[in-house]
Each structure stands twice: as structure tokens, then as C-alpha cells.
Amino acid sequence: MATVKIIDPVTRIEGHLSVQVTLDAVGGVQQVTDARASGTLFRGFETILQGRPPTDAPHISERICGVCTVAQGLASVLALEAASGLTVPDNARIMRNILNGADFLHSHILHFYQLSLLDYMDGPARGPWAPTWSTDKRITGSAASTLFSHYQTALDMRRKAHELGALFGGRMPHPPSTVPGGFTTTPRAARISAAASLASELVSFVQGTYLPDVETVATAYSDYSAVGAGPRNLLAFGVFDLDTAGSSKLLRRGRAEGGSTSVQALDVNAITEAVTYSWYQDASPVGPSAGTTVPSYPKNTSAYSWLKAPRYSGKVYEVGPLARMWINGSYTRGISVMDRHRARAQEALLIAQAVQQWIPSLSSSGSVYNQYTVPSSASGVGLTEAARGALGHWVSISGSTLSRYQVVTPTCWNASPRDDKGALGALEQALVGTPVTNADEPVEVMRVIHSFDPCLACAVHVARPGKGATVTRLGTAC
Amino acid sequence: MQISRRLFLKYCGASSLVLASCGIDSRGPDGSLEQRDDLASVLPPGAGARVIWLTGSGCGGCSVSFLNRFSTTAPVSAADVLMNVAVVGFQPVIMAAAGDQAVAAAEAFYAGGEGTYVLVVEGAIPTAFNGAACVLWRDASGQDVTVLQAVQRYAASATAILSIGTCAAYGGVSAASPNPGAVQGLSTATGLKTINIPGCPPHPDWIVAGLAGVLSDAPMSLDAQGRPESIYGSNIHVSCPRNQGASTVFATTHGVDNQCLRQLGCRGPVTTAPCPSGLWNNGRNWCVDANGPCVGCTESSFPQVGLRTPV
């Protein structure tokens, strides 16, 4: 008989997530046969932004997420600039790239060492590293000691990534410097030389420590190169503009279906959001430019998340570093838990090296800002990437104030609930089929969840057991 | 708390200068600190100041900012705090345990009784939908536990309650108008006295100084908004290097160095925080030196509608 397990809270993520899995034996192997991912936090940013001056938007938007703060602010100004047909000076474009690149590096390093590694080995025997599940920790002894020393080094390196960002951003997180029309900071010579030094350290760390450590884990857990595939549809908005128009990017825009390496064009109008299983007022799936965010709680017994369910042409897509590297033709090894870690680390190197090249291309005497004037009526879309995947802001301005604001975050794509057709979200699909050896310590489920690097600052949870299932609690009783 | 207090005094250089030595380093614009002590060895299990760190409605930026701690005075880094000063029973962003085991870790500290742990809260408290806008976990009986219920439970026995960040202190961005989640700051939601360490995010040195203040016997004088005066004692505009009195030059557009940003909406004149002297991210920069007008993120009024409206 099936057993339902609820992991609540899911830790080592940003925000509030609960995951419910149904476990059953299939072909003699206990595995996940059904999954529900529930976002358990409602924040209502879309409502908060309505009625504000457009220049408030980047400051408020950044606070959607303390981990990928730069990308949120960037999506916001890209939407405002699109609404005004405004471009920015090269210096501003390059400083935005460096700032966002630094934020990606902080996030990727944090994700592997602080958020993921403890699914594969133990830390010191004190909080916050203990207590912990003991099931299937294959990295022990001196290998674990070495990796934990790298855990500490990684804390220093992610801090330095934020220092690199702050040299141009002003401070991290939540920098004030990305504004519609460009950037506020001037790339003074002292900043350029300090940034070059930090970028060099980061390249060395990613190349000499992060990438080898991912291989150490991937070798010890080679079975996880065949676990957690998910929908095998991959989508990227692309990021790091290499020209003024943004037509050329370091990581390009596109999508791929069914694990194909053939990349197709992306039509933003094919994106819709379903709310059938979300705590919002029911509506047919519509695009974000027409969407509303009216909370409805309690709603009915089938709703289980504060996340909406974004779909592309009605299909479920995965977003994130693997999707970006895949669409870019830079990584095609496979789609799995370990492939997500490998692609993320390889992307970190690609970005660190690009940042290293961008820094000396700044002109200390060049302009950083083109005058932005708030339009009385306009609308625009800002598409970019946060560390954990495709990010879009849809903005409408009326009477010189924000009349509509909709955000589709990466984790909405990855950790979405079922859609109007009942199709499971990407993480839910990736969980189904995952073998679980000890139902009381389902560390395998955590590995699949963490491979997506979920960030739920923009949503949350309540999961209910299905019919015919026995519900038991995880771990020891309180 | 004997062990924790002794340890903190040791790490902070002893004496009554706890806040000064543990908290705010004052540095020049090029004063990034690259000299540091080696981390001491890990404390034995259970030794250190017990901390329960809950996250309500927020963005996680306070946790991220805490991880940016870097100082020549101990604790030199976030890792130093975690390994040598505090024993963190519950901190959802970094703790190894998940699910019931994570909840049990918080409950184990709670079971230690009154005055045996410090409660740190990051993020605000939603009260709409009976608190369901922020559910932290399910308890052993299968009931959802909201952040409101959790803080009420753990605050009652805590040695002290630290509200980290403007959301926990006053509601902040999470409670911004029209406040669809009926979100409140911790003190308002619970009616309890808290020590507020606002900032969106707060500087890591402010967080460490707040923790040090709670764990030492040094008296902590709070201002009318519940903030330690030792941290939040100075007005940004008054101490701003761009404030040159009668000879101040005012910026009228973005991207120009060394000019006062008041006409671009800088809220320095109505904001108290040590940013101009302490700087951010290991002394690398601060908002105004990046020509970014101060957004007033340490104030209870943040974020009012019209963030760029001149004051």
C-alpha cells in the first residue's frame, strides 16, 4: 500500500516549500509514484507595485528575492525601458552584466556548498549541521573533511563575489544602482582594478575547487546521473547582453523539447499561467500581461500552492542553469540531478571568465545613463535570467503610475503545482520515479528538490494526502 | 548562558567595548580588510549560545547579508559565528535537517526552558487568511504552524528577541501598501518587546553587534524605534561626505560623482544608520558612493510610495 510522506519544511532553500510524495513499490523498488510541491508563502508583490511611480519598481522588485536580487531589479528596468523604447550606454550594459554575473557566482557557489552538499555528506556534529539524516551518505572520512573545508572556503568566495558586485552595485544584496536608463555608478579606475583582482580569484576557485568537487560528488553518486529527469523540455530567456539591442547574449534565448538538442525560437506570447491548483481566484490560463493575482484562501480541497503554474504552449518546461547551457549548446550530456549540478558549475566558470573579460572593457570616462522620463501610458516586458532560471516582468503604465505588474519567477516554472490539465509541474515530474531506500529519511527526495535550486520568496504551501494512502510523519516526533 | 557570554567576551576582546569591537568597523573608502585571524577549531557539540532563527515573510536577504560578515575582529566571518560562537538549532536556509527533524531541533531548544536561547526572526508576520499566507511547517499532529504561531511559542521563553531586518522590525516591504497579506512587524504582531536591527538588508556587522549585545551583560540602549543607539545613532545626511554645507553641489541626473543626491530623492536626511563610516561589503562601497540615493531602508516608514520623491 502506498505511503504518503510530507517534508515540511523543505530546508536549504530560499523561502517556504513543502513537498508531499507518495511512495510505493514498482518492480520491487520503493520509489516516488506521485508528488506535490507546495509554495507556502504569499507576498503579493504585484498588488504592492500597482499605483506606485514606475521608478519605485526596481527597488521594490529587488526585494522579491535576497538571493537573486540583481536579476529581479534588472527584469524590472528592462520592462520599463522596453515600455519607453529606451536603450542604455555600453558602460551601463557592461556594469549590469558584471553585477548580475557576480550575483550568479555568489548564488551558484552557495547552492552547491551550503544548500546541496549536506545531502551527500555530514558536517560537524553541531547545529546547523546536526541533527541530520544518516541514510546513504557515501562521502566520508578524509574526503568529507576536504569537502567541508571547501564549504568554508566557499563561504569566503561567495562573499567575495558579493564584494565584486558591490564595487559597481554600491552594496549587496539589494543594490540601488540599476535604474531605468542605465546605471548610477561610474567605473572609476580603482574599482576596475579591485574588480579584476576579485574576478581572478573567483575564476581560480571555480576552476580549481568547485568543478572538481562537483565531479567528486557526481562520481560517488553516479546513479544520480539517471535520476530526476523531469519533463525534458527546457526554456531560457537568455542573459548578459553583448550589444545595445540585446540581440546577442552570452547565454542565448530559446527552448528545446523532449531532450532534443535542436533549439527552437521562443515566442513570449505562448506563455500562460494556470491557477487551477493555486490559491488564487479561478480564471482560464492567460498570459502574464493580462493576468491578475487575487488571493483566494481557502479555495477548494484540490488547491495546494501559492505558486501559479506557468506553461509554454500549454506544456511543462524546466528552467535554470542546465536549460541555459543546453539552449546555448554548451552542455548536452543529459538531464538529471547530477547534470544540473555539472551544468551549474560549468556555467559558473563561463560567467566568471566573461566577467573577467568585461571588467577591462569599461570606460572610466564613458557615460552610464540616458535620461529616463516616465511615460503617461505604455507597457513593456523585461525578460532575463536569475541564477535559478528564466525571469520575466510584465509592466503596464497608466496615468504615469504602474497600473499592472506581473512577475513570473524561475521557481514558478520549476516548482509549480499541477496545471488546468492536471499535468504535474517540472519538479513534481522529476520526483516521480526516484528510488527511496528509507521512507523515514527520504534524502533522495531532497537531492532531486535541491538540484533545481528552488527559491520560494515569491510563493508557499499546504499539501493534503491522497485517498487510500497512509500518512506518516517524517523523522522523530516532536 | 554562562558559556556563551564568556565565549562572546573572549571573541569580542572582552570589556565593555563589546559592541564597538564586535560590531562596527570604521574604514576609509579603500579600507577593505584582508587580514584576518584563522578560524578557531569547532566547538564541541552543544557549546555556544543557542539560537533559533525563524524566517517569516521576506526575501532571505538578511540571511544572505549575514553570510557577508567579514571583520578583523572575531567573529571574523559567518562561519566563525556558526562554528565558534553560536549553536544554531534552527535556521532554514543553512540547516542540514529537514521536515520533522528540523522542527524537532527547534523544539529541543524550546524544551531547554526559559532563558536558554535567543530567538532571531527574519521576515515579517502575515495575519491574513488566519496566518496561512506564511506557513512554516506542520506539527506532529499534522496541523499547519504559521509564522505567527511559531514566534508566539518561541518568543515567550527566549532570552531576547532580535528582529533582523526591516520586515521583522516594522513590516517593511512585506507590509507595503496596500498590504495584501495584512503583514505586521514582530513586535506589533506579538505585543512583545524586541530588539530591532532594521535595514533592507541589515549590514552583517549590525546583526553580529545585535547578537553580541544580547549575549553580553553590556546594557543596550534602544531608540524610540527599538534600535540599539550604538548602531543607529547617526543621521546619514549629517555624516555623508557629500554634505559640504553651503558649498554642497546637488546632482540633477544619475551617474555623476561627488554630488549630493537629495534632489534625486536621497532619504539620507531622514535616515539613521552608520553606512557612511562603516561602508558595505568589506568596505568596498556604499549606496551613495555608487551615486545611488539612500532609499531609507532602516526606517519604519520604508518603503513608502514614491521612493524617489525628494524629502
CSV table of C-alpha atoms in Angstrom, one decimal, chain B residues 19-286:
chain,number,residue,atom,x,y,z
B,19,LEU,CA,29.5,46.5,20.6
B,20,ALA,CA,32.4,48.5,19.3
B,21,SER,CA,34.8,45.7,18.9
B,22,CYS,CA,32.3,43.0,17.7
B,23,GLY,CA,30.2,45.2,15.6
B,24,ILE,CA,31.1,48.2,13.5
B,25,ASP,CA,34.5,48.6,11.9
B,26,SER,CA,35.0,52.1,10.7
B,27,ARG,CA,37.0,52.2,7.5
B,28,GLY,CA,38.0,54.5,4.8
B,29,PRO,CA,36.9,54.2,1.1
B,30,ASP,CA,39.8,52.0,0.4
B,31,GLY,CA,39.9,50.3,3.7
B,32,SER,CA,38.9,46.8,2.7
B,33,LEU,CA,40.1,44.3,5.3
B,34,GLU,CA,42.1,41.4,4.1
B,35,GLN,CA,44.0,40.5,7.2
B,36,ARG,CA,42.1,38.0,9.4
B,37,ASP,CA,42.6,35.6,12.2
B,38,ASP,CA,42.4,31.9,11.4
B,39,LEU,CA,39.2,30.2,12.4
B,40,ALA,CA,39.4,28.5,15.8
B,41,SER,CA,38.6,24.9,15.9
B,42,VAL,CA,35.0,23.8,16.0
B,43,LEU,CA,33.4,24.0,19.5
B,44,PRO,CA,32.2,20.7,20.9
B,45,PRO,CA,28.5,19.8,20.2
B,46,GLY,CA,26.2,21.8,22.3
B,47,ALA,CA,28.7,24.5,23.3
B,48,GLY,CA,27.9,28.1,22.4
B,49,ALA,CA,24.9,30.4,22.5
B,50,ARG,CA,21.7,28.7,21.5
B,51,VAL,CA,19.9,30.4,18.6
B,52,ILE,CA,16.6,29.7,16.9
B,53,TRP,CA,16.4,31.7,13.7
B,54,LEU,CA,12.9,31.8,12.1
B,55,THR,CA,12.1,33.2,8.6
B,56,GLY,CA,8.7,34.8,8.1
B,57,SER,CA,7.5,36.8,5.1
B,58,GLY,CA,10.6,38.1,3.4
B,59,CYS,CA,13.2,37.6,0.7
B,60,GLY,CA,16.0,35.8,2.6
B,61,GLY,CA,18.3,38.8,2.0
B,62,CYS,CA,19.0,39.2,5.8
B,63,SER,CA,20.4,35.6,5.9
B,64,VAL,CA,22.5,36.4,2.8
B,65,SER,CA,23.7,39.6,4.3
B,66,PHE,CA,24.7,37.8,7.5
B,67,LEU,CA,26.8,35.4,5.3
B,68,ASN,CA,28.7,38.5,4.1
B,69,ARG,CA,30.2,39.1,7.5
B,70,PHE,CA,33.9,39.9,7.3
B,71,SER,CA,36.0,41.5,10.0
B,72,THR,CA,39.5,41.6,11.6
B,73,THR,CA,37.9,41.2,15.0
B,74,ALA,CA,36.2,37.9,16.0
B,75,PRO,CA,33.9,36.6,15.0
B,76,VAL,CA,35.6,37.2,11.7
B,77,SER,CA,33.0,35.6,9.5
B,78,ALA,CA,29.6,33.9,9.4
B,79,ALA,CA,31.5,30.6,9.5
B,80,ASP,CA,33.2,31.8,12.7
B,81,VAL,CA,29.9,32.7,14.3
B,82,LEU,CA,28.4,29.3,13.3
B,83,MET,CA,31.4,27.2,14.4
B,84,ASN,CA,32.7,29.1,17.4
B,85,VAL,CA,30.1,31.4,18.9
B,86,ALA,CA,26.5,30.2,18.3
B,87,VAL,CA,24.9,26.8,18.2
B,88,VAL,CA,22.1,27.3,15.7
B,89,GLY,CA,19.3,24.8,16.3
B,90,PHE,CA,17.0,26.1,13.5
B,91,GLN,CA,18.0,28.2,10.5
B,92,PRO,CA,16.1,27.0,7.5
B,93,VAL,CA,18.5,28.4,4.8
B,94,ILE,CA,21.5,26.5,6.0
B,95,MET,CA,20.5,23.7,8.4
B,96,ALA,CA,21.1,20.1,7.4
B,97,ALA,CA,17.9,18.7,8.9
B,98,ALA,CA,14.6,18.9,7.0
B,99,GLY,CA,10.9,18.2,7.8
B,100,ASP,CA,10.1,16.8,11.3
B,101,GLN,CA,13.8,16.5,12.2
B,102,ALA,CA,14.2,20.3,11.6
B,103,VAL,CA,11.1,21.1,13.7
B,104,ALA,CA,12.4,18.7,16.4
B,105,ALA,CA,15.7,20.7,16.6
B,106,ALA,CA,13.8,23.9,17.3
B,107,GLU,CA,11.6,22.1,19.8
B,108,ALA,CA,14.6,20.7,21.6
B,109,PHE,CA,15.9,24.2,22.3
B,110,TYR,CA,12.5,25.3,23.4
B,111,ALA,CA,12.4,22.3,25.8
B,112,GLY,CA,15.5,23.7,27.5
B,113,GLY,CA,13.2,26.2,29.2
B,114,GLU,CA,13.1,29.9,29.8
B,115,GLY,CA,16.2,32.0,29.1
B,116,THR,CA,18.2,29.3,27.4
B,117,TYR,CA,18.1,30.5,23.8
B,118,VAL,CA,17.9,33.6,21.7
B,119,LEU,CA,15.1,34.0,19.1
B,120,VAL,CA,16.2,35.6,15.9
B,121,VAL,CA,13.4,36.4,13.4
B,122,GLU,CA,13.9,37.5,9.8
B,123,GLY,CA,10.9,38.5,7.7
B,124,ALA,CA,7.5,39.8,8.8
B,125,ILE,CA,4.4,38.2,10.2
B,126,PRO,CA,1.3,37.9,7.8
B,127,THR,CA,-2.0,37.8,9.6
B,128,ALA,CA,-4.4,37.5,6.6
B,129,PHE,CA,-6.1,34.1,6.0
B,130,ASN,CA,-5.6,33.3,9.7
B,131,GLY,CA,-1.8,33.4,9.1
B,132,ALA,CA,-1.9,30.9,6.2
B,133,ALA,CA,0.0,33.4,4.0
B,134,CYS,CA,3.1,32.1,5.7
B,135,VAL,CA,3.1,28.5,7.0
B,136,LEU,CA,6.5,27.4,8.4
B,137,TRP,CA,5.8,23.7,8.9
B,138,ARG,CA,3.4,21.0,10.1
B,139,ASP,CA,3.5,19.9,13.7
B,140,ALA,CA,3.4,16.3,14.9
B,141,SER,CA,-0.4,16.3,14.8
B,142,GLY,CA,-0.4,17.3,11.2
B,143,GLN,CA,-1.5,20.9,11.8
B,144,ASP,CA,-0.1,23.8,9.9
B,145,VAL,CA,2.1,26.1,12.0
B,146,THR,CA,2.1,29.7,10.8
B,147,VAL,CA,5.0,32.0,11.5
B,148,LEU,CA,2.7,33.9,13.8
B,149,GLN,CA,2.1,30.8,15.9
B,150,ALA,CA,5.8,29.8,15.9
B,151,VAL,CA,7.0,33.2,17.1
B,152,GLN,CA,4.4,33.3,19.8
B,153,ARG,CA,5.6,29.9,21.0
B,154,TYR,CA,9.3,30.5,20.9
B,155,ALA,CA,9.3,34.2,21.9
B,156,ALA,CA,7.7,33.5,25.3
B,157,SER,CA,10.8,31.7,26.7
B,158,ALA,CA,13.6,33.4,24.7
B,159,THR,CA,16.4,35.3,26.5
B,160,ALA,CA,15.8,38.1,24.0
B,161,ILE,CA,14.1,38.5,20.6
B,162,LEU,CA,16.1,40.0,17.8
B,163,SER,CA,14.0,41.3,14.8
B,164,ILE,CA,16.5,41.2,12.0
B,165,GLY,CA,15.7,43.4,9.0
B,166,THR,CA,13.0,46.0,8.4
B,167,CYS,CA,10.4,43.3,7.7
B,168,ALA,CA,10.7,41.7,11.1
B,169,ALA,CA,11.2,45.0,12.8
B,170,TYR,CA,8.3,47.0,11.2
B,171,GLY,CA,6.8,45.1,8.4
B,172,GLY,CA,9.0,46.6,5.7
B,173,VAL,CA,8.5,45.7,2.0
B,174,SER,CA,6.4,42.7,3.1
B,175,ALA,CA,3.8,45.1,4.6
B,176,ALA,CA,4.0,47.7,1.8
B,177,SER,CA,0.7,49.4,0.9
B,178,PRO,CA,-1.9,48.1,0.3
B,179,ASN,CA,-0.5,45.2,2.4
B,180,PRO,CA,-2.5,42.3,0.8
B,181,GLY,CA,-1.2,39.8,3.4
B,182,ALA,CA,-2.1,42.1,6.4
B,183,VAL,CA,1.5,41.8,7.4
B,184,GLN,CA,3.0,43.2,10.6
B,185,GLY,CA,6.3,43.6,12.3
B,186,LEU,CA,7.1,41.1,15.0
B,187,SER,CA,6.6,43.5,17.9
B,188,THR,CA,3.3,44.7,16.6
B,189,ALA,CA,2.1,41.1,15.8
B,190,THR,CA,3.0,39.7,19.2
B,191,GLY,CA,2.9,42.6,21.6
B,192,LEU,CA,6.4,41.6,22.8
B,193,LYS,CA,9.4,43.8,23.2
B,194,THR,CA,12.0,43.2,20.5
B,195,ILE,CA,15.5,44.5,19.8
B,196,ASN,CA,15.2,45.8,16.2
B,197,ILE,CA,18.1,45.5,13.7
B,198,PRO,CA,16.4,47.1,10.7
B,199,GLY,CA,17.9,47.5,7.2
B,200,CYS,CA,16.9,46.1,3.9
B,201,PRO,CA,19.1,44.2,4.3
B,202,PRO,CA,20.8,45.0,7.6
B,203,HIS,CA,24.6,45.1,7.4
B,204,PRO,CA,26.2,41.9,8.8
B,205,ASP,CA,28.1,43.9,11.4
B,206,TRP,CA,24.8,45.2,12.8
B,207,ILE,CA,23.4,41.7,13.0
B,208,VAL,CA,26.6,40.4,14.8
B,209,ALA,CA,26.6,43.5,17.1
B,210,GLY,CA,22.9,42.9,18.0
B,211,LEU,CA,23.7,39.3,18.8
B,212,ALA,CA,26.7,40.3,20.8
B,213,GLY,CA,24.7,42.9,22.7
B,214,VAL,CA,22.1,40.3,23.7
B,215,LEU,CA,24.7,37.8,24.9
B,216,SER,CA,26.8,40.2,26.9
B,217,ASP,CA,25.8,42.0,30.0
B,218,ALA,CA,26.6,45.3,28.5
B,219,PRO,CA,23.4,47.5,28.6
B,220,MET,CA,21.9,48.1,25.2
B,221,SER,CA,20.2,51.5,24.9
B,222,LEU,CA,17.4,51.5,22.4
B,223,ASP,CA,15.9,54.4,20.5
B,224,ALA,CA,12.2,55.1,20.0
B,225,GLN,CA,12.1,52.6,17.2
B,226,GLY,CA,13.7,49.8,19.3
B,227,ARG,CA,17.1,50.1,17.6
B,228,PRO,CA,20.4,50.0,19.5
B,229,GLU,CA,21.6,53.6,19.7
B,230,SER,CA,25.2,52.3,19.4
B,231,ILE,CA,24.5,51.2,15.9
B,232,TYR,CA,21.7,53.6,14.7
B,233,GLY,CA,22.9,56.7,16.3
B,234,SER,CA,23.9,58.9,13.4
B,235,ASN,CA,21.9,60.6,10.6
B,236,ILE,CA,23.2,59.6,7.1
B,237,HIS,CA,23.0,63.1,5.7
B,238,VAL,CA,24.8,64.6,8.6
B,239,SER,CA,27.7,62.2,8.3
B,240,CYS,CA,27.7,62.0,4.5
B,241,PRO,CA,30.9,63.1,2.8
B,242,ARG,CA,28.9,64.7,0.0
B,243,ASN,CA,27.3,67.1,2.5
B,244,GLN,CA,29.6,70.0,2.3
B,245,GLY,CA,27.3,72.5,3.9
B,246,ALA,CA,26.9,75.8,2.0
B,247,SER,CA,29.3,74.6,-0.8
B,248,THR,CA,27.3,71.4,-1.4
B,249,VAL,CA,26.8,70.7,-5.1
B,250,PHE,CA,23.5,69.0,-5.9
B,251,ALA,CA,23.1,66.2,-8.6
B,252,THR,CA,20.3,66.6,-11.1
B,253,THR,CA,20.9,63.4,-13.0
B,254,HIS,CA,22.2,59.9,-12.4
B,255,GLY,CA,25.8,58.9,-12.9
B,256,VAL,CA,27.7,61.9,-11.5
B,257,ASP,CA,30.2,61.5,-8.7
B,258,ASN,CA,30.6,63.6,-5.5
B,259,GLN,CA,27.4,65.5,-5.7
B,260,CYS,CA,24.6,65.5,-3.1
B,261,LEU,CA,21.7,63.2,-4.2
B,262,ARG,CA,19.0,65.0,-2.3
B,263,GLN,CA,17.2,66.3,-5.4
B,264,LEU,CA,17.2,62.7,-6.8
B,265,GLY,CA,15.2,61.5,-3.8
B,266,CYS,CA,18.0,60.6,-1.4
B,267,ARG,CA,16.4,59.9,2.0
B,268,GLY,CA,19.7,60.3,3.9
B,269,PRO,CA,18.3,63.4,5.7
B,270,VAL,CA,15.6,61.3,7.4
B,271,THR,CA,17.5,58.0,7.8
B,272,THR,CA,19.8,56.9,10.6
B,273,ALA,CA,22.5,54.2,10.0
B,274,PRO,CA,26.3,54.1,10.1
B,275,CYS,CA,26.6,53.4,6.3
B,276,PRO,CA,28.8,56.5,5.5
B,277,SER,CA,31.5,55.3,8.0
B,278,GLY,CA,31.0,51.5,8.1
B,279,LEU,CA,30.6,51.1,4.3
B,280,TRP,CA,29.3,47.8,2.9
B,281,ASN,CA,30.7,44.5,1.7
B,282,ASN,CA,34.1,44.6,3.4
B,283,GLY,CA,34.4,48.4,2.9
B,284,ARG,CA,34.1,48.1,-0.9
B,285,ASN,CA,31.3,50.7,-1.4
B,286,TRP,CA,28.0,52.1,-0.2
